[in-house]
CSV table of C-alpha atoms in Angstrom, one decimal:
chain,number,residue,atom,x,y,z
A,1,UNK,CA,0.0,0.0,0.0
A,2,UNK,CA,2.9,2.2,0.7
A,3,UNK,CA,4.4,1.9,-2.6
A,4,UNK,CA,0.9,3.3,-4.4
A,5,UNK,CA,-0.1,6.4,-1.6
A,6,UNK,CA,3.6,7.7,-1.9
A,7,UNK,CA,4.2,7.2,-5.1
A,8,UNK,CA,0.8,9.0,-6.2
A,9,UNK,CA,1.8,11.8,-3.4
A,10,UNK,CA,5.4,12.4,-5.1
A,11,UNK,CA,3.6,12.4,-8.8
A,12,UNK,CA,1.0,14.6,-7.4
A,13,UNK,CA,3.4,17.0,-5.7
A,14,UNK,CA,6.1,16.9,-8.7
A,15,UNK,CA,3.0,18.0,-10.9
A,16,UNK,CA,1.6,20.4,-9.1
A,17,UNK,CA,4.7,21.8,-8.8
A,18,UNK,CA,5.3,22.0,-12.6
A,19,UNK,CA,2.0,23.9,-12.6
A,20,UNK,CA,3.0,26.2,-10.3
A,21,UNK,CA,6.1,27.2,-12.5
A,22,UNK,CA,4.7,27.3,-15.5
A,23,UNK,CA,2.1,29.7,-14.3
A,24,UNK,CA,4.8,32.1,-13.0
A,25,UNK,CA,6.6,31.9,-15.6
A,26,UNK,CA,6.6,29.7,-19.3
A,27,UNK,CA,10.6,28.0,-19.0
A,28,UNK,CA,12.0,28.0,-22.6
A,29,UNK,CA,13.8,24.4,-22.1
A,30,UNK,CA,10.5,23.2,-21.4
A,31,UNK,CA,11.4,19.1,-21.6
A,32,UNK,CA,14.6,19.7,-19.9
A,33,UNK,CA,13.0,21.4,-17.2
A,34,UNK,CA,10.4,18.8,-16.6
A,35,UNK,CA,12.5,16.2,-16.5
A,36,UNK,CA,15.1,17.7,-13.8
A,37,UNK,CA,11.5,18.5,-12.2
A,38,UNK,CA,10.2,15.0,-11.6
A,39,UNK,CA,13.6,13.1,-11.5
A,40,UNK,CA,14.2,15.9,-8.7
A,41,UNK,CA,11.2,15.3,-6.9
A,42,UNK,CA,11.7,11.3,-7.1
A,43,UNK,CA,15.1,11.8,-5.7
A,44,UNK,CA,13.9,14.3,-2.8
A,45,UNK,CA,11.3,11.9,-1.6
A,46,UNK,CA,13.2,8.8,-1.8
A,47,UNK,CA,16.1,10.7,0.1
A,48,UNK,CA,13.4,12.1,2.5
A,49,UNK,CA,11.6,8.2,2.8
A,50,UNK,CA,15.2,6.9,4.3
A,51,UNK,CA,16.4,9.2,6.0
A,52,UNK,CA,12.8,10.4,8.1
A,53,UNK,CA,10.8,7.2,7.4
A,54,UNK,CA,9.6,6.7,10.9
A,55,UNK,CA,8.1,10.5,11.1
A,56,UNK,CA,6.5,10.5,8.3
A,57,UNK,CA,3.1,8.9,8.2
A,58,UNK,CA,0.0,9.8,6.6
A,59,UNK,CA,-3.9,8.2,7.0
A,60,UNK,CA,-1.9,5.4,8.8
A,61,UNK,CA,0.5,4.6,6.2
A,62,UNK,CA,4.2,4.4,6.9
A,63,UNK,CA,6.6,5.2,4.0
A,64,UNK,CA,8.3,2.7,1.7
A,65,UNK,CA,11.2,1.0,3.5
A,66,UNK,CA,12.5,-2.0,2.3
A,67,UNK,CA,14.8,-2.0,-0.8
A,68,UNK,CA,12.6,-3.6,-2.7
A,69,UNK,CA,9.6,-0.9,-2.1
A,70,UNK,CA,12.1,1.9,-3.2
A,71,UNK,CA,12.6,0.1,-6.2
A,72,UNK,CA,9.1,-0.8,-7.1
A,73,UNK,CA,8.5,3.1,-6.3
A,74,UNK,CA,11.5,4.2,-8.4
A,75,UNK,CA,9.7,2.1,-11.6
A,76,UNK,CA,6.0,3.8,-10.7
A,77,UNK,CA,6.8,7.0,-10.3
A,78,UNK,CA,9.2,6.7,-13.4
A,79,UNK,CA,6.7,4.6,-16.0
A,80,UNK,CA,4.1,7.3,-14.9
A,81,UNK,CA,6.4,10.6,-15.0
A,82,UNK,CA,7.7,9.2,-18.5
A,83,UNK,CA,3.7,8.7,-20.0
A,84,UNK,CA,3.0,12.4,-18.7
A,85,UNK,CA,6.2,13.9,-20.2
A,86,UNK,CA,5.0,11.9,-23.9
A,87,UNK,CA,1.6,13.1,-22.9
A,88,UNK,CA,3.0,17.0,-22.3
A,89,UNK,CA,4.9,16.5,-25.8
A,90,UNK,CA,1.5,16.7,-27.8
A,91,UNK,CA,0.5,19.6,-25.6
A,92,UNK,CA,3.6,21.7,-27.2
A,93,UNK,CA,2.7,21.1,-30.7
A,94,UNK,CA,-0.6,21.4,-32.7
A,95,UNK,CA,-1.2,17.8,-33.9
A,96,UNK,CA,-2.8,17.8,-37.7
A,97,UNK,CA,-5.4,15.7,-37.3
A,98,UNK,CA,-6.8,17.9,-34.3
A,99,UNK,CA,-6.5,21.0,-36.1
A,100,UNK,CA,-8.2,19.5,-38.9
A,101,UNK,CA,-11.5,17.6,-36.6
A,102,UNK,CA,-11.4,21.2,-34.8
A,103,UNK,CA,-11.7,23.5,-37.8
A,104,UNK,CA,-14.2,21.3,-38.9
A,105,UNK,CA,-16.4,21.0,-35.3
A,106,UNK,CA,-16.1,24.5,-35.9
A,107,UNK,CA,-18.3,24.8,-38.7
A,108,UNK,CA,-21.5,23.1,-37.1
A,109,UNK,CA,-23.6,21.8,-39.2
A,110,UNK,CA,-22.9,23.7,-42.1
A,111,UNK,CA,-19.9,21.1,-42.8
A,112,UNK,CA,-16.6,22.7,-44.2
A,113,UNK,CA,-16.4,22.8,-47.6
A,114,UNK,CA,-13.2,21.4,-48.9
A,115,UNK,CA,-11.8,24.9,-50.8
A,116,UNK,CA,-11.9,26.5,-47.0
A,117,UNK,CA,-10.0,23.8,-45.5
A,118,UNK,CA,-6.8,23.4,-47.6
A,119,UNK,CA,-7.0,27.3,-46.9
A,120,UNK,CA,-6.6,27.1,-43.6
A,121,UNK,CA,-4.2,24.0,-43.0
A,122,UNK,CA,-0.9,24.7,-45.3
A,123,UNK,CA,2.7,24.4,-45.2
A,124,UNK,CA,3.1,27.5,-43.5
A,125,UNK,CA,0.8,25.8,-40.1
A,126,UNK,CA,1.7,22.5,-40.6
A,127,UNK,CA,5.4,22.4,-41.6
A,128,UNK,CA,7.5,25.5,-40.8
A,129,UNK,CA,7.2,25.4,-37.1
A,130,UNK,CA,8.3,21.8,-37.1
A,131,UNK,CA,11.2,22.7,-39.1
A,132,UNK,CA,11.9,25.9,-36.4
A,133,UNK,CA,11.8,23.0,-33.9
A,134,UNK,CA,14.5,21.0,-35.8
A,135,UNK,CA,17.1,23.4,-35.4
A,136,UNK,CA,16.3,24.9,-32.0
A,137,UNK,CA,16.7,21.1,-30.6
A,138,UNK,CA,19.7,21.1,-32.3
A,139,UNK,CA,18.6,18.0,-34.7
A,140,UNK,CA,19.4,20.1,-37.7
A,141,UNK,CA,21.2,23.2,-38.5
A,142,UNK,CA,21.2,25.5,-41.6
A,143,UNK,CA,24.4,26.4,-43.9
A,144,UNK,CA,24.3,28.4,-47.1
A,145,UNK,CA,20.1,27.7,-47.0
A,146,UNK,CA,20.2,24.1,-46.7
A,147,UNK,CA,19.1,22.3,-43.8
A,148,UNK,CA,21.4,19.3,-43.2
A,149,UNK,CA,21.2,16.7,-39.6
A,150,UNK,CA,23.3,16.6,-36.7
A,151,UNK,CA,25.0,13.6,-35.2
A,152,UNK,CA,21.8,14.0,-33.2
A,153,UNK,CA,19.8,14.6,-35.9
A,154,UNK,CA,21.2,11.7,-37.7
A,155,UNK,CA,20.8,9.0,-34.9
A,156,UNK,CA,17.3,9.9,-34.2
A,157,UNK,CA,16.3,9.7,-37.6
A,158,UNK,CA,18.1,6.6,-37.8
A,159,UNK,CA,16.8,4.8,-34.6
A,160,UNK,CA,13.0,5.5,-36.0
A,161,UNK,CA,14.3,4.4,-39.3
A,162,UNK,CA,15.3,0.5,-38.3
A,163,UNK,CA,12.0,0.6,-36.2
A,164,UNK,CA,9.9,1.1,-39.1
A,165,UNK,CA,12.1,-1.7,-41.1
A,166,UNK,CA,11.7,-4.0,-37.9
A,167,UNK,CA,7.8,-3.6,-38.3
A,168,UNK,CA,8.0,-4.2,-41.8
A,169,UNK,CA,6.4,-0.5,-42.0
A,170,UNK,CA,6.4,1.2,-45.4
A,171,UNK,CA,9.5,3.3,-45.8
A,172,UNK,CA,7.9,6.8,-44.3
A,173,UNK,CA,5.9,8.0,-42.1
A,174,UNK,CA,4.1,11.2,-41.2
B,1,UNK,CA,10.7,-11.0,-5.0
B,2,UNK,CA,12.6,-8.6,-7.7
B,3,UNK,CA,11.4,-10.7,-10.6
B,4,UNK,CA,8.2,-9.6,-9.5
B,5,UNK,CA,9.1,-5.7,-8.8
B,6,UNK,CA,10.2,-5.3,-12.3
B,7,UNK,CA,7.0,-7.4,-13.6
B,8,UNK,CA,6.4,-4.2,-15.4
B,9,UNK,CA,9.4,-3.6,-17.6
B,10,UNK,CA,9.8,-7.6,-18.4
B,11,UNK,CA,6.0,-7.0,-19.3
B,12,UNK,CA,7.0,-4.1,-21.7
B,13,UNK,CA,9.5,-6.2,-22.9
B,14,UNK,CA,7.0,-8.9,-23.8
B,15,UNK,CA,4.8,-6.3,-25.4
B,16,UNK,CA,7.4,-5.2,-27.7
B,17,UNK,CA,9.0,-8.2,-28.8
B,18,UNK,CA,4.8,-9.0,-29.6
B,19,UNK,CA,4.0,-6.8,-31.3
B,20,UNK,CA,7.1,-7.1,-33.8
B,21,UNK,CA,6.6,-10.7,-34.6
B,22,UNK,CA,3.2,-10.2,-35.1
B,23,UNK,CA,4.0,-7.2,-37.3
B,24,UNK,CA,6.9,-9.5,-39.1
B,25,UNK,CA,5.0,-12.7,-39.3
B,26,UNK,CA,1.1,-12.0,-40.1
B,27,UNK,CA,0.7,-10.8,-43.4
B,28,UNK,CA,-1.1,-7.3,-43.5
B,29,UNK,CA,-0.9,-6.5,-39.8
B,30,UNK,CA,-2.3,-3.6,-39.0
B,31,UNK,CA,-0.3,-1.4,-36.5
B,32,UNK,CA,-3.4,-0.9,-34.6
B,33,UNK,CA,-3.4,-4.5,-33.7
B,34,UNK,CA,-0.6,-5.3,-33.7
B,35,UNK,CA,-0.7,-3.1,-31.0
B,36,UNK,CA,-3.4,-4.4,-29.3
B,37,UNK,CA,-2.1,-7.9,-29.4
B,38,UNK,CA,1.4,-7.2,-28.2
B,39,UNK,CA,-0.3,-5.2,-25.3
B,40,UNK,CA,-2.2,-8.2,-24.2
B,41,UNK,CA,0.5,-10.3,-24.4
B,42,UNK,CA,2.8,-8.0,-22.0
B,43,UNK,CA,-0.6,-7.9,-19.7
B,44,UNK,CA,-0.6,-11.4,-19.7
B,45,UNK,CA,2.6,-12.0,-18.6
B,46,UNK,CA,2.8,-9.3,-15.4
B,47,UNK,CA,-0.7,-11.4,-14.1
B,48,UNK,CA,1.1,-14.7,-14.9
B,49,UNK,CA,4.2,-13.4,-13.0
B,50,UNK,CA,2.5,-11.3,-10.3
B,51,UNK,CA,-0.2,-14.2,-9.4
B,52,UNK,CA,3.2,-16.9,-9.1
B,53,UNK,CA,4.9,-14.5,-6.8
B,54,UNK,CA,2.2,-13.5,-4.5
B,55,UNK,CA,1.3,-17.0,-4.1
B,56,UNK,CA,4.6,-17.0,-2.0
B,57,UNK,CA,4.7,-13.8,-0.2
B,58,UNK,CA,2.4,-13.4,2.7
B,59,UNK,CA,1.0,-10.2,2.9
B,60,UNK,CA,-2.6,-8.8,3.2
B,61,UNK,CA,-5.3,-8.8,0.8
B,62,UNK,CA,-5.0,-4.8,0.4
B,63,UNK,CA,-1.0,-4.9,0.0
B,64,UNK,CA,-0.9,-7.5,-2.6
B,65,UNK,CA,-3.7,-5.8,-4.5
B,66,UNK,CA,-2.0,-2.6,-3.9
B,67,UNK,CA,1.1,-4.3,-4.9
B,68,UNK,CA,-0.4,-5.5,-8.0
B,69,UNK,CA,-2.2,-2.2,-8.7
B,70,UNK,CA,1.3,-0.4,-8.7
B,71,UNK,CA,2.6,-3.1,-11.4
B,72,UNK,CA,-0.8,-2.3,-13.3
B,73,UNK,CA,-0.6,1.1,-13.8
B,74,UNK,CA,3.5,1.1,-14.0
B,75,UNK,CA,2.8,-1.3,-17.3
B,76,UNK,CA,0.0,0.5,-18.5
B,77,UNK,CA,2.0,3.5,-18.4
B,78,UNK,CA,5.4,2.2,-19.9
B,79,UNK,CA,2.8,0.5,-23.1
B,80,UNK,CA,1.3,3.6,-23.2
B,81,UNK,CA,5.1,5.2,-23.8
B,82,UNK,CA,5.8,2.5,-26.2
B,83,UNK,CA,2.7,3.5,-28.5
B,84,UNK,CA,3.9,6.9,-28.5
B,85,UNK,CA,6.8,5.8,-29.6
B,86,UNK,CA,5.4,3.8,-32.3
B,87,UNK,CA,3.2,6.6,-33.3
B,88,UNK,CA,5.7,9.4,-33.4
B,89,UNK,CA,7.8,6.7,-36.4
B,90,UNK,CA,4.3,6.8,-37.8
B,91,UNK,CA,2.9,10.2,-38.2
B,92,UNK,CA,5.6,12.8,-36.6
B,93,UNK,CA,5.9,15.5,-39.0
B,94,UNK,CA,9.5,15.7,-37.4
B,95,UNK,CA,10.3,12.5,-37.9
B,96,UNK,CA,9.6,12.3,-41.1
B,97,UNK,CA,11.8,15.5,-42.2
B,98,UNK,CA,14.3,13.6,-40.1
B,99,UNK,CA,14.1,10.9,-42.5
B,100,UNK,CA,13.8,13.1,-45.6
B,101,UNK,CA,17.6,14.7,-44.4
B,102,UNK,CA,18.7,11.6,-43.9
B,103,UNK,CA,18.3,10.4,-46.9
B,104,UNK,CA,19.6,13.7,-49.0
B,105,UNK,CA,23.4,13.7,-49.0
B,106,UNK,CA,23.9,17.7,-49.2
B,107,UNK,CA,20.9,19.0,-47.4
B,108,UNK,CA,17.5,20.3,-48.0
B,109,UNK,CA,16.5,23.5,-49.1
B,110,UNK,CA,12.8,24.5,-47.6
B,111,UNK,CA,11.9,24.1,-51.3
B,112,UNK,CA,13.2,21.4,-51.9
B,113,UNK,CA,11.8,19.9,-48.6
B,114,UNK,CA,8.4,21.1,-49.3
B,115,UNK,CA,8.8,19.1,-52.9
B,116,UNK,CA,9.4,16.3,-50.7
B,117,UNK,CA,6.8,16.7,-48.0
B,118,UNK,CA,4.4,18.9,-47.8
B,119,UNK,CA,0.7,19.9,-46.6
B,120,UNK,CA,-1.3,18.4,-49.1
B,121,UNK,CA,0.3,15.0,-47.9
B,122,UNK,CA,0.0,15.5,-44.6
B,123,UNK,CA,-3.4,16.2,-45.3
B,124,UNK,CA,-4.2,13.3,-47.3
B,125,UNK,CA,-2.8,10.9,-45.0
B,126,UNK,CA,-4.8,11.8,-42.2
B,127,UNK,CA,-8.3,12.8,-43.9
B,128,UNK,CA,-7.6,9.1,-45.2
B,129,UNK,CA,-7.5,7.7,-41.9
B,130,UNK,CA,-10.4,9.8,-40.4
B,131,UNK,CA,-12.6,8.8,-43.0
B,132,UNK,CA,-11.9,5.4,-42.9
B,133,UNK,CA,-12.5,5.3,-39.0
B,134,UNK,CA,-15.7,7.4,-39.2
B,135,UNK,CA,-14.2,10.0,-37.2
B,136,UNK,CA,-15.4,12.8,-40.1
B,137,UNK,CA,-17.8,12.3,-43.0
B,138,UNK,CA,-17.9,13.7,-46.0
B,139,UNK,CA,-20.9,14.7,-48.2
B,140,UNK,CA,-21.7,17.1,-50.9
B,141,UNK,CA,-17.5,18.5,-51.1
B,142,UNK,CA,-18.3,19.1,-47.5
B,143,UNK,CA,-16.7,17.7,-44.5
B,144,UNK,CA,-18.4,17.1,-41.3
B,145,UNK,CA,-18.1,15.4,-37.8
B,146,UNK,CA,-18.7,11.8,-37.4
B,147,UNK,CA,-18.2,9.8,-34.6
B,148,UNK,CA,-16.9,12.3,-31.8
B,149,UNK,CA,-14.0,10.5,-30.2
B,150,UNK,CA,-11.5,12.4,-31.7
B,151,UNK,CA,-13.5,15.9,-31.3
B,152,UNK,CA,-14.1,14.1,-27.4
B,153,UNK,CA,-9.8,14.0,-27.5
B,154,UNK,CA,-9.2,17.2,-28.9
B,155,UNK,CA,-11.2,18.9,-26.8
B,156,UNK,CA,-9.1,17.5,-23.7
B,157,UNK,CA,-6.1,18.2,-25.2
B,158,UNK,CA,-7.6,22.2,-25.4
B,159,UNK,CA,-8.2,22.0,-22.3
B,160,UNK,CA,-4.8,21.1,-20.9
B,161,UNK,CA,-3.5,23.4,-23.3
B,162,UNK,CA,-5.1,25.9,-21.7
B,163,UNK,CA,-5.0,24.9,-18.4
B,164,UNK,CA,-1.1,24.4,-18.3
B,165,UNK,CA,0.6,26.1,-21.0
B,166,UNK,CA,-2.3,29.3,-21.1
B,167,UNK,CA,-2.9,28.8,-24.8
B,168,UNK,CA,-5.2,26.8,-27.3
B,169,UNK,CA,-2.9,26.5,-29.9
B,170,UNK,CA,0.9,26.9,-30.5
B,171,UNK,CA,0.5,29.8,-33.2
B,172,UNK,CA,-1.5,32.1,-30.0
């Protein structure tokens, strides 16, 4: 029981305090911040668990003691930081196929006619800012107007790459 | 007793290596399924390991449900990070300019990018799959709302949007 009421606590205190920030003030490393964020609230409480275990104690329920609670609280806490952080990464950017279900809620029950939407979903919305994001994450970089990868760029693209050929997935996504 | 701790990641494991034979060895496998199955499979195997190991550990009723909730939701979330990863190969715009890069040996102009990959695509691709799940309809050159799921999701993700980040979209 420990293991689930503390580990909850901690991801409930590591969000709220990412709330908190970000309503003071919008960080520019956003991912990087997050992640120092809940890998430094893990650490905290797991450092705070050993070394004041028998003080703390809420509804009844002492803190995770044994080795084997910390670990089963480092994988909790981790599987469900890591799902929020994936989770946070479609927050950043405007997915296509919500813009598109969006602009078309929009119109009711008029429908939107087909003319009006290539208008309002082109390269310009759906492609330039991802290319912005390929060089400020330092996946790309631009000489004499060419973009051309990184080493990061190159093993990222490379990693998803073998995936797809793993799956037997046609050549490219997106 | 740490067999059973990491139950979640040796179910991840499970999941993954799934969900590629099934994608290597069934002819036409769809993703989706393939998804599914490898999914079931890892879920499987955390009950098969977590019901062998409680069997031997003597705790009460609420700690070993609590104990197996805590492996639950661990796997649920680590498959749940595996999809996205799965999904981002799939339809990531970024990935796919990745690829694009990759592939060139000198670079890409933005022109030369957009000749490659571009809007209309994009587009394509993804009216493709929302007609074909009955997500949107279309009738008379118009496009409307079918089944609401996805309007259900996108509306969430709104509301996060504006919840945490103070914004509905990344162009406000």
């Amino acid at each position: 029981m420990s293991v689930l009421f503390y580990g909850f606590l901690l991801f409930a205190s590591a969000l709220l305090i990412h709330v908190i920030i970000w309503k003071i003030h919008l960080p520019t490393h956003q991912k990087t911040i997050l992640l120092l964020l809940f890998g430094g609230t893990l650490a905290v409480g797991m450092i705070l668990f050993a070394a004041n275990g028998k003080l703390i104690n809420f509804f009844g329920i002492s803190v995770p003691r044994a080795l084997s609670e910390f670990l089963q609280l480092f994988i909790f806490f981790s599987s469900l930081s890591l799902a929020y952080m994936v989770t946070y990464s479609a927050l950043e950017a405007d997915s296509p196929s919500l813009v598109m279900v969006m602009a078309i809620a929009m119109s009711k029950k008029e429908g939107l006619d087909e003319k009006t939407f290539n208008i309002k979903i082109n390269d310009e919305v759906l492609l330039a800012p991802r290319l912005k994001d390929l060089v400020s994450e330092k996946l790309a970089y631009i000489e004499k107007g060419k973009y051309k990868l990184t080493a990061k760029g190159k093993t990222f693209a490379r990693i998803f790459f073998l995936y797809r050929r793993l799956l037997k997935r046609p050549h490219k996504g997106g | 007793m740490y067999l059973y701790i990491c139950s979640p990641l040796i179910a991840l494991g499970i999941d993954v290596l799934c969900q590629v034979l099934y994608c290597r060895y069934r002819k036409e496998a769809s993703l989706l399924m393939a998804t599914f199955f490898g999914f079931s499979c890892g879920l499987f195997g955390l009950l098969i390991i977590g019901w062998c190991q409680l069997q031997h550990i003597a705790l009460l009723f609420t700690d070993n449900l609590a104990s197996i909730t805590v492996n639950l939701i661990s796997y649920i979330a680590l498959g749940y990070c595996y999809f996205h990863f799965i999904n981002l190969g799939e339809t990531a715009r970024r990935i796919r300019l990745l690829q694009e890069l990759l592939e060139s040996n000198n670079g890409l102009s933005e022109k030369e990018i957009l000749e490659r990959y571009n809007a209309k695509e994009i587009i394509e691709k993804r009216l493709s799959r929302l007609l074909k799940s009955r997500q949107i309809i279309h009738k008379n050159r118009k496009y409307y709302i079918g089944n609401p799921i996805m309007l259900f999701a996108a509306s969430i993700i709104i509301f996060l949007k504006l919840f945490i980040l103070g914004r509905r979209s990344e162009f406000d």
